[in-house]
mmCIF file of C-alpha atoms and ligand atoms in Angstrom:
data_model
loop_
_atom_site.group_PDB
_atom_site.id
_atom_site.type_symbol
_atom_site.label_atom_id
_atom_site.label_comp_id
_atom_site.label_asym_id
_atom_site.label_seq_id
_atom_site.Cartn_x
_atom_site.Cartn_y
_atom_site.Cartn_z
ATOM 1 C CA MET Y 1 12.648 -0.559 -4.208
ATOM 2 C CA THR Y 2 10.569 2.057 -6.001
ATOM 3 C CA GLN Y 3 7.575 -0.166 -5.376
ATOM 4 C CA ASN Y 4 7.785 0.439 -1.673
ATOM 5 C CA THR Y 5 6.160 3.817 -1.225
ATOM 6 C CA ARG Y 6 2.980 3.574 -3.276
ATOM 7 C CA ILE Y 7 0.774 1.578 -0.968
ATOM 8 C CA ASP Y 8 2.089 2.881 2.366
ATOM 9 C CA ALA Y 9 0.982 6.329 1.247
ATOM 10 C CA ALA Y 10 -2.698 5.538 0.738
ATOM 11 C CA PRO Y 11 -5.210 3.022 2.015
ATOM 12 C CA ARG Y 12 -5.150 -0.061 -0.118
ATOM 13 C CA GLU Y 13 -7.921 -0.631 -2.620
ATOM 14 C CA LYS Y 14 -9.780 -3.861 -1.982
ATOM 15 C CA LEU Y 15 -10.318 -4.474 -5.679
ATOM 16 C CA VAL Y 16 -7.733 -3.342 -8.206
ATOM 17 C CA ILE Y 17 -7.948 -4.002 -11.923
ATOM 18 C CA PHE Y 18 -4.812 -3.831 -14.034
ATOM 19 C CA LYS Y 19 -4.538 -3.897 -17.808
ATOM 20 C CA THR Y 20 -2.272 -6.897 -17.851
ATOM 21 C CA ALA Y 21 -1.609 -10.015 -15.834
ATOM 22 C CA ASN Y 22 1.996 -8.926 -15.412
ATOM 23 C CA GLU Y 23 0.966 -5.650 -13.794
ATOM 24 C CA ALA Y 24 -1.457 -7.398 -11.464
ATOM 25 C CA SER Y 25 1.232 -9.928 -10.510
ATOM 26 C CA ASP Y 26 3.792 -7.207 -9.855
ATOM 27 C CA ALA Y 27 1.331 -5.405 -7.581
ATOM 28 C CA VAL Y 28 0.724 -8.621 -5.623
ATOM 29 C CA ALA Y 29 4.483 -9.105 -5.260
ATOM 30 C CA THR Y 30 4.764 -5.540 -3.949
ATOM 31 C CA HIS Y 31 1.995 -6.204 -1.431
ATOM 32 C CA MET Y 32 3.697 -9.378 -0.203
ATOM 33 C CA LEU Y 33 7.094 -7.716 -0.008
ATOM 34 C CA GLU Y 34 5.676 -4.925 2.114
ATOM 35 C CA THR Y 35 4.128 -7.444 4.463
ATOM 36 C CA VAL Y 36 7.446 -9.215 4.946
ATOM 37 C CA ARG Y 37 9.443 -6.016 5.272
ATOM 38 C CA LYS Y 38 7.097 -4.822 8.009
ATOM 39 C CA ASN Y 39 7.013 -8.195 9.682
ATOM 40 C CA PRO Y 40 10.032 -10.355 8.747
ATOM 41 C CA LYS Y 41 8.513 -13.212 10.759
ATOM 42 C CA ALA Y 42 5.300 -13.163 8.746
ATOM 43 C CA VAL Y 43 3.443 -16.431 8.277
ATOM 44 C CA LEU Y 44 2.608 -16.713 4.573
ATOM 45 C CA GLY Y 45 -0.006 -19.001 3.044
ATOM 46 C CA LEU Y 46 1.025 -19.896 -0.481
ATOM 47 C CA ALA Y 47 -0.661 -21.248 -3.599
ATOM 48 C CA THR Y 48 0.603 -23.094 -6.643
ATOM 49 C CA GLY Y 49 -0.657 -23.008 -10.247
ATOM 50 C CA GLN Y 50 0.110 -20.811 -13.227
ATOM 51 C CA THR Y 51 -1.198 -17.596 -11.706
ATOM 52 C CA PRO Y 52 1.377 -16.907 -8.984
ATOM 53 C CA ARG Y 53 4.470 -17.819 -11.029
ATOM 54 C CA ARG Y 54 5.396 -14.256 -11.892
ATOM 55 C CA VAL Y 55 4.710 -13.144 -8.314
ATOM 56 C CA TYR Y 56 7.215 -15.712 -7.101
ATOM 57 C CA ALA Y 57 9.741 -14.607 -9.739
ATOM 58 C CA ARG Y 58 9.411 -11.050 -8.401
ATOM 59 C CA LEU Y 59 9.937 -12.220 -4.819
ATOM 60 C CA ILE Y 60 13.094 -14.058 -5.910
ATOM 61 C CA GLU Y 61 14.377 -10.896 -7.639
ATOM 62 C CA ALA Y 62 13.733 -8.865 -4.485
ATOM 63 C CA VAL Y 63 15.806 -11.304 -2.436
ATOM 64 C CA ARG Y 64 18.598 -11.192 -5.023
ATOM 65 C CA ASP Y 65 18.509 -7.386 -4.974
ATOM 66 C CA GLY Y 66 18.810 -7.419 -1.190
ATOM 67 C CA ALA Y 67 15.406 -5.704 -0.909
ATOM 68 C CA VAL Y 68 13.893 -8.333 1.368
ATOM 69 C CA SER Y 69 14.736 -11.479 3.265
ATOM 70 C CA PHE Y 70 12.422 -14.421 3.834
ATOM 71 C CA SER Y 71 14.840 -16.102 6.225
ATOM 72 C CA GLN Y 72 12.555 -15.540 9.213
ATOM 73 C CA ALA Y 73 9.231 -16.023 7.414
ATOM 74 C CA THR Y 74 7.195 -19.194 7.709
ATOM 75 C CA THR Y 75 5.183 -20.702 4.863
ATOM 76 C CA TYR Y 76 2.205 -23.043 4.610
ATOM 77 C CA ASN Y 77 0.985 -24.329 1.289
ATOM 78 C CA LEU Y 78 -2.697 -24.658 0.610
ATOM 79 C CA ASP Y 79 -2.898 -28.058 -0.970
ATOM 80 C CA GLU Y 80 -1.225 -31.080 -2.519
ATOM 81 C CA TYR Y 81 -2.168 -33.958 -4.797
ATOM 82 C CA CYS Y 82 -2.583 -37.298 -3.016
ATOM 83 C CA GLY Y 83 -0.106 -39.948 -4.052
ATOM 84 C CA LEU Y 84 2.742 -37.791 -5.267
ATOM 85 C CA PRO Y 85 6.033 -37.571 -3.358
ATOM 86 C CA GLY Y 86 7.497 -34.089 -2.986
ATOM 87 C CA THR Y 87 10.238 -35.097 -5.423
ATOM 88 C CA HIS Y 88 7.747 -35.737 -8.249
ATOM 89 C CA PRO Y 89 7.856 -32.794 -10.691
ATOM 90 C CA ASP Y 90 4.034 -32.615 -10.768
ATOM 91 C CA SER Y 91 3.711 -32.351 -6.991
ATOM 92 C CA PHE Y 92 2.939 -28.934 -5.565
ATOM 93 C CA ALA Y 93 5.910 -29.362 -3.255
ATOM 94 C CA ALA Y 94 8.247 -29.676 -6.248
ATOM 95 C CA PHE Y 95 6.520 -26.668 -7.869
ATOM 96 C CA MET Y 96 7.161 -24.549 -4.779
ATOM 97 C CA HIS Y 97 10.829 -25.529 -4.595
ATOM 98 C CA ARG Y 98 11.294 -24.887 -8.324
ATOM 99 C CA GLU Y 99 9.366 -21.635 -8.538
ATOM 100 C CA LEU Y 100 10.276 -20.050 -5.212
ATOM 101 C CA PHE Y 101 11.926 -21.749 -2.270
ATOM 102 C CA ASP Y 102 15.124 -22.971 -3.909
ATOM 103 C CA GLN Y 103 15.866 -19.577 -5.427
ATOM 104 C CA ALA Y 104 15.120 -17.400 -2.409
ATOM 105 C CA ASP Y 105 16.402 -17.436 1.153
ATOM 106 C CA PHE Y 106 13.620 -19.291 2.976
ATOM 107 C CA SER Y 107 14.710 -21.334 5.946
ATOM 108 C CA LYS Y 108 14.063 -25.033 5.311
ATOM 109 C CA ASP Y 109 12.705 -25.453 8.832
ATOM 110 C CA HIS Y 110 10.058 -22.795 8.230
ATOM 111 C CA ILE Y 111 8.625 -24.279 5.027
ATOM 112 C CA ASN Y 112 5.496 -26.373 5.620
ATOM 113 C CA LEU Y 113 4.190 -28.590 2.852
ATOM 114 C CA ILE Y 114 1.619 -31.349 2.772
ATOM 115 C CA ALA Y 115 3.156 -34.762 2.115
ATOM 116 C CA GLY Y 116 1.267 -36.147 -0.884
ATOM 117 C CA ASP Y 117 2.880 -39.562 -0.472
ATOM 118 C CA ALA Y 118 2.169 -40.067 3.228
ATOM 119 C CA VAL Y 119 1.492 -43.704 4.061
ATOM 120 C CA ASP Y 120 -1.771 -42.648 5.652
ATOM 121 C CA ASP Y 121 -3.516 -39.576 4.152
ATOM 122 C CA HIS Y 122 -5.703 -39.183 7.224
ATOM 123 C CA GLU Y 123 -2.670 -39.102 9.477
ATOM 124 C CA GLU Y 124 -1.147 -36.499 7.171
ATOM 125 C CA VAL Y 125 -4.262 -34.358 7.461
ATOM 126 C CA HIS Y 126 -3.970 -34.637 11.214
ATOM 127 C CA ARG Y 127 -0.252 -33.743 11.193
ATOM 128 C CA TYR Y 128 -0.674 -30.689 8.932
ATOM 129 C CA ALA Y 129 -3.779 -29.475 10.764
ATOM 130 C CA LYS Y 130 -1.798 -29.535 13.981
ATOM 131 C CA LEU Y 131 1.029 -27.559 12.403
ATOM 132 C CA LEU Y 132 -1.488 -24.985 11.212
ATOM 133 C CA GLN Y 133 -3.087 -24.774 14.639
ATOM 134 C CA ASN Y 134 0.296 -24.118 16.215
ATOM 135 C CA SER Y 135 1.351 -21.574 13.597
ATOM 136 C CA GLY Y 136 -0.113 -18.580 15.401
ATOM 137 C CA GLY Y 137 -2.277 -17.991 12.327
ATOM 138 C CA ILE Y 138 -1.516 -17.073 8.726
ATOM 139 C CA ASP Y 139 -0.745 -13.376 8.290
ATOM 140 C CA LEU Y 140 -1.150 -13.246 4.548
ATOM 141 C CA GLN Y 141 -2.805 -15.925 2.399
ATOM 142 C CA LEU Y 142 -2.203 -15.831 -1.368
ATOM 143 C CA LEU Y 143 -4.930 -17.453 -3.448
ATOM 144 C CA GLY Y 144 -5.683 -18.242 -7.059
ATOM 145 C CA LEU Y 145 -9.170 -18.962 -8.392
ATOM 146 C CA GLY Y 146 -10.328 -22.068 -10.247
ATOM 147 C CA THR Y 147 -12.420 -21.588 -13.383
ATOM 148 C CA ASN Y 148 -15.208 -23.291 -11.382
ATOM 149 C CA GLY Y 149 -14.696 -20.872 -8.483
ATOM 150 C CA HIS Y 150 -12.602 -23.155 -6.305
ATOM 151 C CA ILE Y 151 -10.133 -21.749 -3.799
ATOM 152 C CA GLY Y 152 -7.408 -24.123 -2.673
ATOM 153 C CA PHE Y 153 -9.029 -27.381 -3.750
ATOM 154 C CA ASN Y 154 -12.317 -26.448 -2.172
ATOM 155 C CA GLU Y 155 -14.512 -27.397 -5.069
ATOM 156 C CA PRO Y 156 -18.114 -26.261 -5.534
ATOM 157 C CA GLY Y 157 -20.165 -27.844 -2.740
ATOM 158 C CA SER Y 158 -17.523 -27.067 -0.072
ATOM 159 C CA GLN Y 159 -18.975 -25.756 3.166
ATOM 160 C CA ALA Y 160 -17.888 -22.494 4.842
ATOM 161 C CA SER Y 161 -16.992 -24.537 7.917
ATOM 162 C CA SER Y 162 -14.727 -26.957 6.031
ATOM 163 C CA ARG Y 163 -11.251 -27.619 7.398
ATOM 164 C CA LEU Y 164 -8.157 -29.350 6.108
ATOM 165 C CA ARG Y 165 -9.271 -32.594 4.504
ATOM 166 C CA ILE Y 166 -9.008 -35.056 1.656
ATOM 167 C CA VAL Y 167 -11.123 -34.116 -1.374
ATOM 168 C CA ASP Y 168 -12.068 -35.545 -4.770
ATOM 169 C CA LEU Y 169 -11.223 -33.131 -7.557
ATOM 170 C CA SER Y 170 -14.005 -32.117 -9.940
ATOM 171 C CA ASP Y 171 -13.926 -32.896 -13.657
ATOM 172 C CA ASP Y 172 -13.464 -29.151 -14.313
ATOM 173 C CA THR Y 173 -10.382 -29.081 -12.168
ATOM 174 C CA LEU Y 174 -8.924 -32.252 -13.670
ATOM 175 C CA GLU Y 175 -9.337 -30.713 -17.096
ATOM 176 C CA SER Y 176 -8.032 -27.240 -16.146
ATOM 177 C CA ASN Y 177 -4.938 -28.600 -14.415
ATOM 178 C CA GLN Y 178 -4.040 -31.169 -17.060
ATOM 179 C CA PRO Y 179 -1.940 -28.798 -19.222
ATOM 180 C CA SER Y 180 0.221 -27.947 -16.195
ATOM 181 C CA LEU Y 181 1.422 -31.509 -15.758
ATOM 182 C CA ILE Y 182 5.059 -32.191 -16.498
ATOM 183 C CA GLU Y 183 5.312 -35.981 -16.430
ATOM 184 C CA LEU Y 184 1.903 -37.385 -15.519
ATOM 185 C CA GLU Y 185 -0.674 -37.941 -18.219
ATOM 186 C CA THR Y 186 -3.651 -37.477 -15.960
ATOM 187 C CA VAL Y 187 -4.212 -35.253 -12.946
ATOM 188 C CA PRO Y 188 -4.395 -37.159 -9.630
ATOM 189 C CA ALA Y 189 -8.066 -37.452 -8.701
ATOM 190 C CA ARG Y 190 -7.679 -36.646 -4.991
ATOM 191 C CA ALA Y 191 -5.937 -33.969 -2.999
ATOM 192 C CA ILE Y 192 -5.504 -32.672 0.525
ATOM 193 C CA THR Y 193 -6.562 -29.068 0.885
ATOM 194 C CA MET Y 194 -6.920 -26.455 3.579
ATOM 195 C CA GLY Y 195 -10.638 -25.845 4.066
ATOM 196 C CA ILE Y 196 -12.659 -22.688 3.577
ATOM 197 C CA ALA Y 197 -12.609 -22.003 7.320
ATOM 198 C CA ASP Y 198 -8.820 -22.393 7.383
ATOM 199 C CA ILE Y 199 -8.484 -19.898 4.519
ATOM 200 C CA LEU Y 200 -10.852 -17.399 6.172
ATOM 201 C CA ASP Y 201 -8.807 -17.621 9.399
ATOM 202 C CA ALA Y 202 -5.955 -15.775 7.670
ATOM 203 C CA ARG Y 203 -5.514 -12.175 8.852
ATOM 204 C CA GLU Y 204 -5.259 -10.926 5.280
ATOM 205 C CA ILE Y 205 -6.007 -12.561 1.957
ATOM 206 C CA ILE Y 206 -4.817 -11.714 -1.546
ATOM 207 C CA MET Y 207 -6.736 -13.168 -4.474
ATOM 208 C CA LEU Y 208 -4.923 -12.910 -7.805
ATOM 209 C CA ALA Y 209 -6.973 -13.855 -10.863
ATOM 210 C CA THR Y 210 -5.878 -13.277 -14.421
ATOM 211 C CA GLY Y 211 -7.219 -14.128 -17.842
ATOM 212 C CA GLU Y 212 -10.677 -14.271 -19.350
ATOM 213 C CA ALA Y 213 -11.102 -17.908 -18.369
ATOM 214 C CA LYS Y 214 -11.514 -16.666 -14.789
ATOM 215 C CA ALA Y 215 -13.991 -13.892 -15.594
ATOM 216 C CA GLU Y 216 -17.155 -15.826 -14.747
ATOM 217 C CA ALA Y 217 -15.720 -17.217 -11.496
ATOM 218 C CA VAL Y 218 -14.597 -13.695 -10.549
ATOM 219 C CA ARG Y 219 -18.028 -12.290 -11.289
ATOM 220 C CA ARG Y 220 -19.788 -14.959 -9.261
ATOM 221 C CA SER Y 221 -17.342 -14.559 -6.380
ATOM 222 C CA LEU Y 222 -17.712 -10.797 -6.210
ATOM 223 C CA GLN Y 223 -21.291 -10.252 -7.272
ATOM 224 C CA GLU Y 224 -23.247 -13.226 -6.003
ATOM 225 C CA PRO Y 225 -24.091 -14.004 -2.380
ATOM 226 C CA ALA Y 226 -21.661 -16.285 -0.566
ATOM 227 C CA SER Y 227 -22.545 -19.884 -1.345
ATOM 228 C CA ALA Y 228 -21.046 -23.324 -1.790
ATOM 229 C CA ASP Y 229 -21.813 -23.142 -5.517
ATOM 230 C CA CYS Y 230 -18.850 -20.833 -5.999
ATOM 231 C CA PRO Y 231 -16.355 -21.146 -3.121
ATOM 232 C CA GLY Y 232 -14.603 -17.898 -4.127
ATOM 233 C CA SER Y 233 -17.769 -16.128 -2.989
ATOM 234 C CA TYR Y 234 -16.979 -17.081 0.623
ATOM 235 C CA LEU Y 235 -14.200 -14.481 0.507
ATOM 236 C CA SER Y 236 -16.864 -11.790 0.840
ATOM 237 C CA GLN Y 237 -17.185 -12.939 4.487
ATOM 238 C CA HIS Y 238 -13.601 -11.916 5.218
ATOM 239 C CA PRO Y 239 -12.907 -8.314 6.291
ATOM 240 C CA ASN Y 240 -9.488 -8.061 4.772
ATOM 241 C CA VAL Y 241 -9.399 -9.537 1.302
ATOM 242 C CA TYR Y 242 -7.720 -7.891 -1.674
ATOM 243 C CA TRP Y 243 -8.636 -8.758 -5.241
ATOM 244 C CA TYR Y 244 -5.960 -8.165 -7.871
ATOM 245 C CA LEU Y 245 -7.338 -8.708 -11.376
ATOM 246 C CA ASP Y 246 -6.280 -8.128 -14.933
ATOM 247 C CA ALA Y 247 -8.697 -6.812 -17.550
ATOM 248 C CA GLY Y 248 -9.549 -10.310 -18.740
ATOM 249 C CA ALA Y 249 -10.479 -11.620 -15.307
ATOM 250 C CA ALA Y 250 -12.489 -8.453 -14.626
ATOM 251 C CA SER Y 251 -14.268 -8.525 -17.988
ATOM 252 C CA SER Y 252 -17.614 -9.860 -16.688
ATOM 253 C CA LEU Y 253 -17.842 -7.559 -13.670
ATOM 254 C CA GLY Y 254 -20.747 -5.201 -13.742
ATOM 255 C CA SER Y 255 -22.781 -7.373 -16.074
ATOM 256 C CA ARG Y 256 -25.738 -9.014 -14.434
ATOM 257 C CA GLY Y 257 -26.154 -12.657 -15.032
HETATM 258 C C1 F6R N 301 -3.250 -24.130 -6.081
HETATM 259 C C2 F6R N 301 -4.651 -23.919 -5.744
HETATM 260 C C3 F6R N 301 -5.679 -23.683 -6.778
HETATM 261 C C4 F6R N 301 -5.264 -22.694 -7.864
HETATM 262 C C5 F6R N 301 -6.357 -22.557 -8.925
HETATM 263 C C6 F6R N 301 -5.926 -21.655 -10.053
HETATM 264 O O1 F6R N 301 -2.466 -24.300 -4.922
HETATM 265 O O2 F6R N 301 -4.954 -23.958 -4.603
HETATM 266 O O3 F6R N 301 -6.857 -23.216 -6.175
HETATM 267 O O4 F6R N 301 -4.981 -21.463 -7.287
HETATM 268 O O5 F6R N 301 -6.667 -23.812 -9.426
HETATM 269 O O6 F6R N 301 -4.907 -22.300 -10.786
HETATM 270 P P1 F6R N 301 -4.130 -21.546 -11.926
HETATM 271 O O7 F6R N 301 -3.364 -20.470 -11.240
HETATM 272 O O8 F6R N 301 -3.209 -22.591 -12.491
HETATM 273 O O9 F6R N 301 -5.142 -21.047 -12.883
#
């Protein structure tokens, strides 16, 4: 609960650099907890991947400590691999249940996930897009950053106007995500992802990027003009985006290149 006062007392910094990934993750957890304490019915946009794992662990601890409840919150996940049922350990749905939902007090009815194993992917896009449209808007969207600058699975080349859709994953992404697989030997080649325009519709966005592998994508996102070459750069068009970095991810900032 000590975390609660710091940010209420002063305007939030839009870019904060911490020494370690753990510190950056803890600060993101604090930010999210404040959002939900202020608005227990908050609509949260969530990401998977290695980066948010500690954030989710902190949220679980806060629920266990009685410091917050997510029982009235609603969640929407950003993306999902095509072809994987939610029960497959490599699906993003399974990740979310393992890393967060099953250990916190989310209401099942308020968790929204893309069905990777839908009979018809296009129908699934339609179903999820409708859910998003009826959500009242995402209050807080948590993002990670791909080494190639992707946000969600909006790979380089994605347009600012893009919406929820089926995408082919780039070779960079297939390679980067391979070590995260539990059972599969290769990363599924296609995914359904919220588009750039869907992400920018959120009222507030948190980008958490950690590790030197992200440094170049962070630099391009923050220091180059918004362009499809580096989808993270589109975030500069949003009025309310917070970057939480560790020293590694921030290590190329300031250098011109
Ligand atoms: C995951 C997602 C991706 C990841 C990105 C970083 O839902 O949308 O954009 O945030 O690939 O992944 P990690 O955190 O594994 O480096």
